[in-house]
Amino acid sequence: MTVSAQKKPALTVNGLVKTFDVSAPWLNRVIERKPRQFVQAVNDIAFTVPAGGCLSIVGESGCGKSTVARLVTGLHKASAGEIRFAPGRAGAPLSAQMIFQDPYASLNPRWRVKNIIAEPLRELKLRDTAAEVIERVEELLLTVGLSASDGEKFPHEFSGGQRQRISIARALASEPEFLVCDEPTSALDVSVQAQVLNLMRRLQDELGLTYLFISHDMSVVRHMSDRIAVMYLGRIVEEGDTEELFARPRHPYTQLLLQTIPNITSPRRDRELAAGEVPSPLKPPSGCTFHPRCPIATARCSAEVPAVRTLANGTRVACHLAIDEPASA
Amino acid sequence: MGEAEKAVIDVRNLQVEFPGRRATVTPLSDISLSIRAGEILGVVGESGAGKSMTGLAIQGLLERPGRISGGEIWLGNRRIDTLDDRAMEQIRGREIGAIFQDPLTSLNPLFTVGSQLTETIRLHLSMGKVEARARAVQLLRDVGIPAPEERVDHYPHQFSGGMRQRVVIALALSASPKLIIADEPTTALDVSIQAQIISLLRRLCKEKQTAVMLVTHDMGVIAEAADRVAVMYAGRLIEIGPVEQVLHAPRHPYTQGLMASIPSLGARVEKLNQIDGSMPRLDAIPAGCAFNPRCVSVGPRCLRERPELIAVGDGANACWLNAGGTA
Ligand SMILES: Nc1ncnc2c1ncn2[C@@H]1O[C@H](COP(=O)(O)OP(=O)(O)OP(=O)(O)O)[C@@H](O)[C@H]1O
Ligand SMILES: Nc1ncnc2c1ncn2[C@@H]1O[C@H](COP(=O)(O)OP(=O)(O)O)[C@@H](O)[C@H]1O
Ligand code: SF4
Ligand code: SF4
Ligand SMILES: [Mg+2]
Ligand SMILES: [Mg+2]
């Protein structure tokens, strides 16, 4: 058992489902005789996030990562399932804040930075006087590595990395114990990404934060997380301890993901890949949705949805053929 | 350089400026690079460093009032930076193919993939309809599209993102150009698809002996695709050399910092190496070495004099530390 798995969960998610109605407008459906159409963006997923730890969700575009983030923070209403936060320091359930991918779109361009950060303080009446609000804003700016005078500026006066610091300061304003970070560094250059990731790790230690971290970059995920959940077409196909998952990926999709990441230290320059295409979430394949791309699929795979099994090392995997011993890959 | 004869594209001391009402900015200064047939040159750097602008300048696609204000661009034995718009139009597509980040911007949604391919082929090569269509099918086969005889009659929206990017590559290849400029061709794609596109680009480059300029900010892509790498910072080339050297034994402090800041897939560290500060804006580039406010090795000379690109071993870099003197 790893240390992280022994910790009490800060967040428990069970049987979570989110269905979007993506039907054509009613009139078109009637005229063109089209049926209603639904996307199962999140399909019966379960996970826990250890208190003070970091669980990352990885997967390809459209697999449902952001939808999970939005469900957890209450920006979407779940179609079914349970999202339960443990009690926080004050006894009430933990409050979660969200940091978004695009530091350009998520800050109001017409507001001074100090007002952007002060908004949650004023909204939730977290400070009594104007002077206290100003003091807290300055403290937050310093916490994220900006200077107090930066509060007077507007978002456009900052670089991408600095704007992401401002988003983090705003998210921290309401003193959350849980942060949901949806691709917080995907829009940033690598050198700037390192600054923001270092800041996030430092804040986690200093403030005892718990992270649900979303990314499609496996090296970033490896750096940040204690546990990793791999999603494919709305389902979690494998979830396990970070080091285990990298050393011994059990699900064929996780193996594919790890094989295909361009690797700086050991580049594979002459490979020829036939990794297939990501299927449409509107018409997911039958049985195991990965079967059209899976190199070891059998007849059973296209007929039967694999159940999630827990292996001896604590990894959970949804594959008919995944075996409970070190893979010989 | 003796190899200069074999260069498909040879850019010498290129400078680009944008005259403005208040001041003129110079997004590119003193860029010199060349690419040989069958070679992939990766171009890396932070956003705003000038990667795309270099590609656009070569293609004669600078937005007005931007202009080439210095240097020369040679395509084989022909100088092309002095050509007029009509002559450049002939060269684009015929001799220089382009692949951009978003495949949808290069494809017309209203026409089948086949009609777009045949049109481009017939525009540049004197071919009849039947012959051009056969070539279109062959190109789709070359880029790995299954059942190309059927696919040729499909519309772009009927393809997935990865397949559309393959079609764009087929389009760029349609007139067998000598040079392909690919600007972030895999950034909009998923990792598993990205790997397919990289290996495709590499295979086609080698088979068809095309010179490829691959612009990206993804070092993993560079490691797997490029033969040589050029690193840009604040509108200048600061290091260029063979891929193994630049990625694993970088000589310029910026490249060193950049490489060290990438989280590793192999092992986990407590804290990533970070380069403090950010790249200066074009209107606030410091005197001396543009990297000096962020450089851990900065010395007095760096604040006064700008280091030129100097050949060291089989690469070159612009840093006083490597110029034989002291910083
Ligand atoms: N508001 C919505 N209405 C309809 N469909 C939606 C909506 N939001 C998401 N979807 C669909 O749900 C699926 C999952 O989307 P989601 O945004 O969660 O993906 P993601 O994993 O975050 O992808 P990316 O890596 O591209 O951000 C997709 O098929 C998407 O088209
Ligand atoms: N139309 C323009 N007018 C003035 N400056 C521009 C224009 N387009 C780009 N620039 C500037 O030129 C520099 C290089 O841009 P670009 O080549 O697009 O960078 P990269 O591709 O490396 O991200 C940037 O500082 C950018 O702001
Ligand atoms: S269940 Fe079958 S198709 Fe799905 S991943 Fe496992 S082996 Fe492959
Ligand atoms: S020239 Fe000086 S400031 Fe510039 S990179 Fe070299 S040591 Fe650093
Ligand atoms: Mg998303
Ligand atoms: Mg660019």
Short mmCIF file of C-alpha atoms and ligand atoms in Angstrom, two decimals, chain B residues 18 25 27 45-54 63-64 183 215 282, ligand 2:
data_model
loop_
_atom_site.label_atom_id
_atom_site.label_comp_id
_atom_site.label_asym_id
_atom_site.label_seq_id
_atom_site.Cartn_x
_atom_site.Cartn_y
_atom_site.Cartn_z
CA PHE B 18 6.97 46.19 -38.75
CA VAL B 25 9.53 46.83 -34.12
CA PRO B 27 10.40 40.74 -34.76
CA GLY B 45 11.17 28.72 -28.76
CA GLU B 46 8.61 30.37 -26.51
CA SER B 47 5.47 31.81 -27.96
CA GLY B 48 6.33 35.13 -29.59
CA ALA B 49 9.96 34.17 -30.21
CA GLY B 50 9.50 34.49 -33.98
CA LYS B 51 9.11 30.89 -35.14
CA SER B 52 5.99 31.40 -37.23
CA MET B 53 7.24 34.73 -38.51
CA THR B 54 10.36 33.03 -39.90
CA GLU B 63 1.24 40.59 -43.02
CA ARG B 64 1.42 44.27 -44.02
CA ASP B 183 3.96 25.21 -38.26
CA VAL B 215 8.01 24.63 -36.07
CA LEU B 282 9.65 43.36 -28.73
N1 LIG C 2 1.20 41.67 -37.56
C1 LIG C 2 2.14 41.89 -36.64
N2 LIG C 2 2.57 43.16 -36.37
C2 LIG C 2 3.54 43.37 -35.44
N3 LIG C 2 4.15 42.40 -34.72
C3 LIG C 2 3.75 41.13 -34.93
C4 LIG C 2 2.73 40.81 -35.91
N4 LIG C 2 2.57 39.45 -35.90
C5 LIG C 2 3.42 38.97 -34.96
N5 LIG C 2 4.14 39.97 -34.39
C6 LIG C 2 5.14 39.82 -33.35
O1 LIG C 2 6.25 39.10 -33.88
C7 LIG C 2 6.83 38.28 -32.87
C8 LIG C 2 7.01 36.85 -33.38
O2 LIG C 2 5.74 36.26 -33.56
P1 LIG C 2 5.55 34.76 -34.04
O3 LIG C 2 6.49 34.48 -35.15
O4 LIG C 2 4.09 34.57 -34.32
O5 LIG C 2 5.97 33.95 -32.76
P2 LIG C 2 5.95 32.36 -32.51
O6 LIG C 2 5.44 31.68 -33.74
O7 LIG C 2 7.36 32.05 -32.18
O8 LIG C 2 5.06 32.18 -31.33
C9 LIG C 2 5.93 38.40 -31.65
O9 LIG C 2 6.51 39.30 -30.73
C10 LIG C 2 4.64 38.96 -32.19
O10 LIG C 2 3.97 39.72 -31.21
#
